Amino acid sequence: MPRGMPRRDLIAALAVLPVAACAGGPGPEIWHRHDSLSPRVVDHRVWQVILDRNTRDWPDGITRVDYTRFSTADRELLEAYVREQSALPVASLSRREQLAFWLNLYNALVVRLVLDHLIVGSPDDIRTGGLFPRGPWDVPLVRVEGRDVSLAGIRREVLAPVFHDPRWHYGLCDGTLGAPSLRRRAFAGADVDRRLEDAAIEYVAHPRAVDRPADRPGIVRLNSLWRRHMEDFGGTLQAVFASIDLYAEAELRAVLARNPQVVWMDDRRLNAFQV
């Protein structure tokens, strides 16, 4: 890291250097609006109750969700939380509150989506829609500020073009074992920056994200998260290395400095208790 440059500033610089705009374009104008002086604090206590009752930290360091034993009461709470959040005037919030809002809403929508399709072994297998069913990522799941919003839309049209800080990827869980874990504490605007920093450090340190095969010293295995969203991390493999370097221990930084060959990996199985 360059001397004297704060980590968050370097992250932002890495995110925008090679590209003029993030994937998906600038997004609807409504998502760019905010009120920097707004005192409003969004209440995420219902989402916290759901997380407390239905998630566990596994010995392998990955959070699991007990989808099959979700109670009817908790499903009703989840529906109420999504409904209440989607009715909020997001443009009237501060940037920090907006970021916490979108992170929590995305994760809640993923959990709700899986609960509606419990027989799948991976969220990628979910098909929604009528005559021509589609995968789950681009299908509108909720309306916010009068606009239909999908999971991919939250990433491409809101978080990427508005926040210019790829750490938000580490706060999103897509329901798979290879993804960043579902955070067991609901995000809050007051500490969302620190919480994303912690999430980034934890993910980079886990072998599902970065793995160095002992018998292949010139190779590093990286999770396909960075390949799928490379533009958000700077647009090049070298920029991805630089982004990972911000959160890596000294030994991994030394490996990345040698420009190793990359093999992409991912575990797309559902992050359920029985896996």
CSV table of C-alpha atoms in Angstrom, one decimal:
chain,number,residue,atom,x,y,z
A,1,MET,CA,0.0,0.0,0.0
A,2,PRO,CA,1.4,3.4,-0.9
A,3,ARG,CA,2.7,5.3,2.2
A,4,GLY,CA,0.3,7.8,3.6
A,5,MET,CA,-2.7,6.7,1.5
A,6,PRO,CA,-5.7,5.6,3.6
A,7,ARG,CA,-6.9,2.1,2.7
A,8,ARG,CA,-10.4,3.2,1.7
A,9,ASP,CA,-9.0,5.8,-0.7
A,10,LEU,CA,-6.7,3.2,-2.3
A,11,ILE,CA,-9.7,0.8,-2.7
A,12,ALA,CA,-11.7,3.5,-4.4
A,13,ALA,CA,-8.8,4.3,-6.7
A,14,LEU,CA,-8.4,0.7,-7.7
A,15,ALA,CA,-12.1,0.4,-8.4
A,16,VAL,CA,-12.1,3.2,-11.0
A,17,LEU,CA,-8.7,3.4,-12.6
A,18,PRO,CA,-9.2,1.2,-15.7
A,19,VAL,CA,-12.8,1.8,-16.4
A,20,ALA,CA,-14.9,4.9,-16.9
A,21,ALA,CA,-18.0,3.4,-15.4
A,22,CYS,CA,-18.9,0.2,-13.5
A,23,ALA,CA,-20.7,-2.7,-15.2
A,24,GLY,CA,-24.2,-1.9,-16.1
A,25,GLY,CA,-23.7,1.9,-16.6
A,26,PRO,CA,-24.6,4.7,-14.2
A,27,GLY,CA,-27.9,3.2,-13.2
A,28,PRO,CA,-31.2,5.1,-12.5
A,29,GLU,CA,-30.7,8.6,-11.2
A,30,ILE,CA,-32.8,7.9,-8.1
A,31,TRP,CA,-30.1,5.6,-6.7
A,32,HIS,CA,-27.6,8.4,-6.8
A,33,ARG,CA,-29.7,10.7,-4.6
A,34,HIS,CA,-29.0,11.0,-0.9
A,35,ASP,CA,-29.3,13.4,2.0
A,36,SER,CA,-25.9,13.8,3.7
A,37,LEU,CA,-27.6,15.6,6.6
A,38,SER,CA,-30.3,13.1,7.2
A,39,PRO,CA,-30.5,12.0,10.8
A,40,ARG,CA,-32.7,9.0,9.9
A,41,VAL,CA,-31.5,5.6,11.1
A,42,VAL,CA,-33.0,2.6,9.4
A,43,ASP,CA,-34.3,-0.1,11.9
A,44,HIS,CA,-32.9,-3.5,11.0
A,45,ARG,CA,-33.8,-5.2,14.3
A,46,VAL,CA,-36.2,-7.6,12.6
A,47,TRP,CA,-33.5,-8.9,10.3
A,48,GLN,CA,-31.2,-9.3,13.3
A,49,VAL,CA,-33.8,-11.5,15.0
A,50,ILE,CA,-34.0,-13.7,11.9
A,51,LEU,CA,-30.3,-14.0,11.8
A,52,ASP,CA,-30.0,-14.9,15.5
A,53,ARG,CA,-32.6,-17.6,15.2
A,54,ASN,CA,-31.6,-19.2,11.9
A,55,THR,CA,-27.8,-18.9,11.3
A,56,ARG,CA,-24.8,-20.6,12.8
A,57,ASP,CA,-21.1,-20.3,12.5
A,58,TRP,CA,-19.7,-23.7,11.2
A,59,PRO,CA,-16.3,-25.1,12.3
A,60,ASP,CA,-15.0,-24.5,8.7
A,61,GLY,CA,-15.5,-20.7,9.2
A,62,ILE,CA,-18.5,-20.4,6.9
A,63,THR,CA,-21.9,-19.3,8.2
A,64,ARG,CA,-24.8,-21.7,7.5
A,65,VAL,CA,-28.5,-21.0,7.3
A,66,ASP,CA,-31.1,-23.4,8.7
A,67,TYR,CA,-33.5,-23.1,5.8
A,68,THR,CA,-35.4,-26.3,6.4
A,69,ARG,CA,-36.3,-25.4,10.0
A,70,PHE,CA,-37.3,-21.8,9.4
A,71,SER,CA,-40.4,-21.3,11.4
A,72,THR,CA,-43.6,-19.9,9.9
A,73,ALA,CA,-43.3,-17.0,12.3
A,74,ASP,CA,-39.8,-16.2,11.1
A,75,ARG,CA,-40.9,-16.4,7.5
A,76,GLU,CA,-43.7,-13.9,8.2
A,77,LEU,CA,-41.1,-11.7,9.9
A,78,LEU,CA,-38.9,-11.9,6.9
A,79,GLU,CA,-41.7,-10.9,4.6
A,80,ALA,CA,-42.6,-8.0,6.9
A,81,TYR,CA,-38.9,-6.9,6.9
A,82,VAL,CA,-38.6,-6.9,3.1
A,83,ARG,CA,-42.0,-5.1,2.8
A,84,GLU,CA,-41.0,-2.4,5.3
A,85,GLN,CA,-37.6,-1.9,3.8
A,86,SER,CA,-38.8,-1.7,0.3
A,87,ALA,CA,-41.2,1.1,1.3
A,88,LEU,CA,-38.5,3.3,2.7
A,89,PRO,CA,-37.7,6.6,0.9
A,90,VAL,CA,-34.1,5.5,0.2
A,91,ALA,CA,-33.1,8.8,-1.5
A,92,SER,CA,-33.7,10.6,1.8
A,93,LEU,CA,-31.1,8.6,3.7
A,94,SER,CA,-27.4,9.3,4.2
A,95,ARG,CA,-24.9,7.4,2.2
A,96,ARG,CA,-23.9,5.1,5.1
A,97,GLU,CA,-27.6,4.3,5.9
A,98,GLN,CA,-28.2,3.6,2.2
A,99,LEU,CA,-25.2,1.2,2.0
A,100,ALA,CA,-26.4,-0.7,5.1
A,101,PHE,CA,-29.9,-0.8,3.7
A,102,TRP,CA,-28.9,-2.3,0.4
A,103,LEU,CA,-26.6,-4.9,2.0
A,104,ASN,CA,-29.2,-6.1,4.4
A,105,LEU,CA,-32.0,-6.1,1.8
A,106,TYR,CA,-29.9,-8.1,-0.7
A,107,ASN,CA,-29.1,-10.7,1.9
A,108,ALA,CA,-32.7,-10.9,3.1
A,109,LEU,CA,-33.9,-11.3,-0.5
A,110,VAL,CA,-31.5,-14.2,-1.1
A,111,VAL,CA,-32.7,-16.0,2.1
A,112,ARG,CA,-36.3,-15.5,1.0
A,113,LEU,CA,-35.6,-16.7,-2.5
A,114,VAL,CA,-34.0,-19.9,-1.2
A,115,LEU,CA,-36.9,-20.5,1.2
A,116,ASP,CA,-39.2,-20.4,-1.7
A,117,HIS,CA,-37.1,-23.1,-3.6
A,118,LEU,CA,-35.9,-25.4,-0.8
A,119,ILE,CA,-35.3,-28.5,-3.0
A,120,VAL,CA,-32.4,-26.9,-4.9
A,121,GLY,CA,-28.8,-27.8,-4.2
A,122,SER,CA,-27.6,-24.4,-5.3
A,123,PRO,CA,-29.2,-21.0,-5.8
A,124,ASP,CA,-27.9,-21.2,-9.4
A,125,ASP,CA,-30.5,-23.9,-10.0
A,126,ILE,CA,-33.5,-21.8,-9.1
A,127,ARG,CA,-35.7,-21.0,-12.0
A,128,THR,CA,-38.4,-18.3,-11.7
A,129,GLY,CA,-40.9,-16.8,-14.2
A,130,GLY,CA,-43.6,-18.2,-16.3
A,131,LEU,CA,-43.3,-19.7,-19.8
A,132,PHE,CA,-39.6,-18.9,-20.1
A,133,PRO,CA,-38.2,-19.3,-16.6
A,134,ARG,CA,-34.9,-17.6,-15.7
A,135,GLY,CA,-32.3,-17.9,-13.1
A,136,PRO,CA,-32.7,-16.0,-9.8
A,137,TRP,CA,-30.2,-13.1,-10.3
A,138,ASP,CA,-31.9,-11.0,-12.9
A,139,VAL,CA,-35.6,-11.5,-11.9
A,140,PRO,CA,-37.2,-8.6,-10.1
A,141,LEU,CA,-37.9,-9.6,-6.5
A,142,VAL,CA,-39.0,-6.3,-4.9
A,143,ARG,CA,-40.0,-2.7,-5.7
A,144,VAL,CA,-38.0,0.1,-4.2
A,145,GLU,CA,-38.7,3.8,-4.9
A,146,GLY,CA,-41.3,2.6,-7.4
A,147,ARG,CA,-38.7,0.6,-9.4
A,148,ASP,CA,-38.5,-3.2,-9.8
A,149,VAL,CA,-35.2,-4.4,-8.3
A,150,SER,CA,-33.3,-7.7,-8.9
A,151,LEU,CA,-30.3,-9.1,-7.1
A,152,ALA,CA,-28.1,-8.4,-10.1
A,153,GLY,CA,-29.6,-4.9,-10.3
A,154,ILE,CA,-28.6,-4.1,-6.7
A,155,ARG,CA,-25.1,-5.0,-7.6
A,156,ARG,CA,-24.9,-3.4,-11.1
A,157,GLU,CA,-27.3,-0.4,-10.9
A,158,VAL,CA,-26.9,0.6,-7.2
A,159,LEU,CA,-23.8,-0.5,-5.4
A,160,ALA,CA,-21.3,-0.5,-8.2
A,161,PRO,CA,-22.0,2.9,-9.7
A,162,VAL,CA,-23.0,4.7,-6.5
A,163,PHE,CA,-20.5,3.6,-3.9
A,164,HIS,CA,-17.3,3.0,-5.9
A,165,ASP,CA,-15.9,0.8,-3.2
A,166,PRO,CA,-15.7,-2.9,-4.0
A,167,ARG,CA,-15.7,-3.9,-0.4
A,168,TRP,CA,-19.5,-4.1,-0.6
A,169,HIS,CA,-19.0,-7.5,-2.4
A,170,TYR,CA,-17.7,-8.9,0.9
A,171,GLY,CA,-21.0,-7.9,2.6
A,172,LEU,CA,-23.2,-9.8,0.2
A,173,CYS,CA,-24.0,-13.5,0.4
A,174,ASP,CA,-25.4,-15.1,-2.6
A,175,GLY,CA,-26.5,-18.2,-0.7
A,176,THR,CA,-23.5,-20.4,-1.6
A,177,LEU,CA,-20.6,-21.9,0.3
A,178,GLY,CA,-18.0,-20.2,-1.9
A,179,ALA,CA,-19.5,-16.7,-1.4
A,180,PRO,CA,-18.7,-14.3,1.5
A,181,SER,CA,-20.6,-15.6,4.5
A,182,LEU,CA,-23.9,-14.2,5.5
A,183,ARG,CA,-23.0,-11.7,8.2
A,184,ARG,CA,-24.6,-12.7,11.5
A,185,ARG,CA,-25.0,-9.1,12.6
A,186,ALA,CA,-27.2,-6.9,10.5
A,187,PHE,CA,-25.4,-4.0,8.9
A,188,ALA,CA,-26.0,-0.6,10.4
A,189,GLY,CA,-25.0,2.8,8.9
A,190,ALA,CA,-23.0,3.8,12.0
A,191,ASP,CA,-20.4,1.1,11.6
A,192,VAL,CA,-20.9,-0.2,8.0
A,193,ASP,CA,-17.4,0.8,7.0
A,194,ARG,CA,-15.7,-1.1,9.7
A,195,ARG,CA,-17.9,-4.1,9.2
A,196,LEU,CA,-17.1,-4.3,5.5
A,197,GLU,CA,-13.4,-4.1,6.4
A,198,ASP,CA,-13.8,-7.1,8.8
A,199,ALA,CA,-15.7,-9.0,6.1
A,200,ALA,CA,-13.0,-8.4,3.5
A,201,ILE,CA,-10.2,-9.5,5.9
A,202,GLU,CA,-12.1,-12.7,6.9
A,203,TYR,CA,-12.9,-13.7,3.3
A,204,VAL,CA,-9.5,-13.1,1.9
A,205,ALA,CA,-8.0,-15.2,4.7
A,206,HIS,CA,-10.3,-18.2,4.0
A,207,PRO,CA,-9.2,-21.0,1.6
A,208,ARG,CA,-12.5,-20.9,-0.3
A,209,ALA,CA,-11.4,-17.4,-1.4
A,210,VAL,CA,-7.7,-17.7,-1.8
A,211,ASP,CA,-5.8,-21.0,-1.8
A,212,ARG,CA,-2.2,-21.8,-2.5
A,213,PRO,CA,-1.7,-25.5,-3.4
A,214,ALA,CA,1.4,-26.7,-1.6
A,215,ASP,CA,2.5,-28.9,-4.5
A,216,ARG,CA,2.1,-26.1,-7.1
A,217,PRO,CA,4.1,-23.1,-5.8
A,218,GLY,CA,3.6,-21.0,-8.9
A,219,ILE,CA,-0.2,-21.2,-8.8
A,220,VAL,CA,-2.8,-19.4,-6.7
A,221,ARG,CA,-6.5,-20.4,-6.7
A,222,LEU,CA,-8.9,-17.5,-6.5
A,223,ASN,CA,-12.6,-17.6,-6.0
A,224,SER,CA,-14.5,-16.7,-9.2
A,225,LEU,CA,-16.2,-13.8,-7.3
A,226,TRP,CA,-13.2,-11.7,-8.5
A,227,ARG,CA,-13.5,-12.9,-12.1
A,228,ARG,CA,-17.3,-12.4,-12.2
A,229,HIS,CA,-17.0,-8.8,-10.8
A,230,MET,CA,-13.5,-7.9,-12.1
A,231,GLU,CA,-14.6,-4.5,-13.3
A,232,ASP,CA,-15.6,-3.5,-9.8
A,233,PHE,CA,-12.1,-4.5,-8.6
A,234,GLY,CA,-10.3,-2.5,-11.2
A,235,GLY,CA,-10.9,-4.4,-14.4
A,236,THR,CA,-7.6,-6.4,-14.6
A,237,LEU,CA,-6.1,-9.3,-12.8
A,238,GLN,CA,-3.3,-7.1,-11.5
A,239,ALA,CA,-5.9,-4.8,-10.0
A,240,VAL,CA,-7.6,-7.8,-8.4
A,241,PHE,CA,-4.2,-8.8,-6.9
A,242,ALA,CA,-3.8,-5.3,-5.5
A,243,SER,CA,-7.3,-5.4,-4.0
A,244,ILE,CA,-6.6,-8.7,-2.3
A,245,ASP,CA,-3.2,-7.5,-1.1
A,246,LEU,CA,-5.0,-4.8,1.0
A,247,TYR,CA,-6.4,-7.6,3.3
A,248,ALA,CA,-3.8,-10.4,2.9
A,249,GLU,CA,-1.1,-11.5,5.3
A,250,ALA,CA,2.5,-11.0,4.5
A,251,GLU,CA,3.0,-14.5,3.0
A,252,LEU,CA,0.1,-14.1,0.6
A,253,ARG,CA,1.2,-10.6,-0.4
A,254,ALA,CA,4.6,-12.1,-1.3
A,255,VAL,CA,3.0,-14.7,-3.5
A,256,LEU,CA,0.9,-12.2,-5.3
A,257,ALA,CA,3.9,-10.0,-5.9
A,258,ARG,CA,5.4,-12.8,-8.0
A,259,ASN,CA,2.5,-12.6,-10.4
A,260,PRO,CA,1.4,-16.3,-10.0
A,261,GLN,CA,-0.7,-18.2,-12.5
A,262,VAL,CA,-4.4,-18.0,-11.4
A,263,VAL,CA,-6.8,-21.0,-11.3
A,264,TRP,CA,-10.4,-20.0,-10.7
A,265,MET,CA,-12.5,-21.9,-8.2
A,266,ASP,CA,-15.9,-21.7,-6.5
A,267,ASP,CA,-18.2,-23.8,-4.4
A,268,ARG,CA,-21.8,-23.1,-5.6
A,269,ARG,CA,-23.5,-25.5,-3.2
A,270,LEU,CA,-26.2,-24.0,-1.0
A,271,ASN,CA,-25.0,-22.7,2.4
A,272,ALA,CA,-27.5,-24.8,4.3
A,273,PHE,CA,-27.1,-26.7,7.6
A,274,GLN,CA,-27.2,-30.1,5.9
A,275,VAL,CA,-24.4,-29.4,3.4
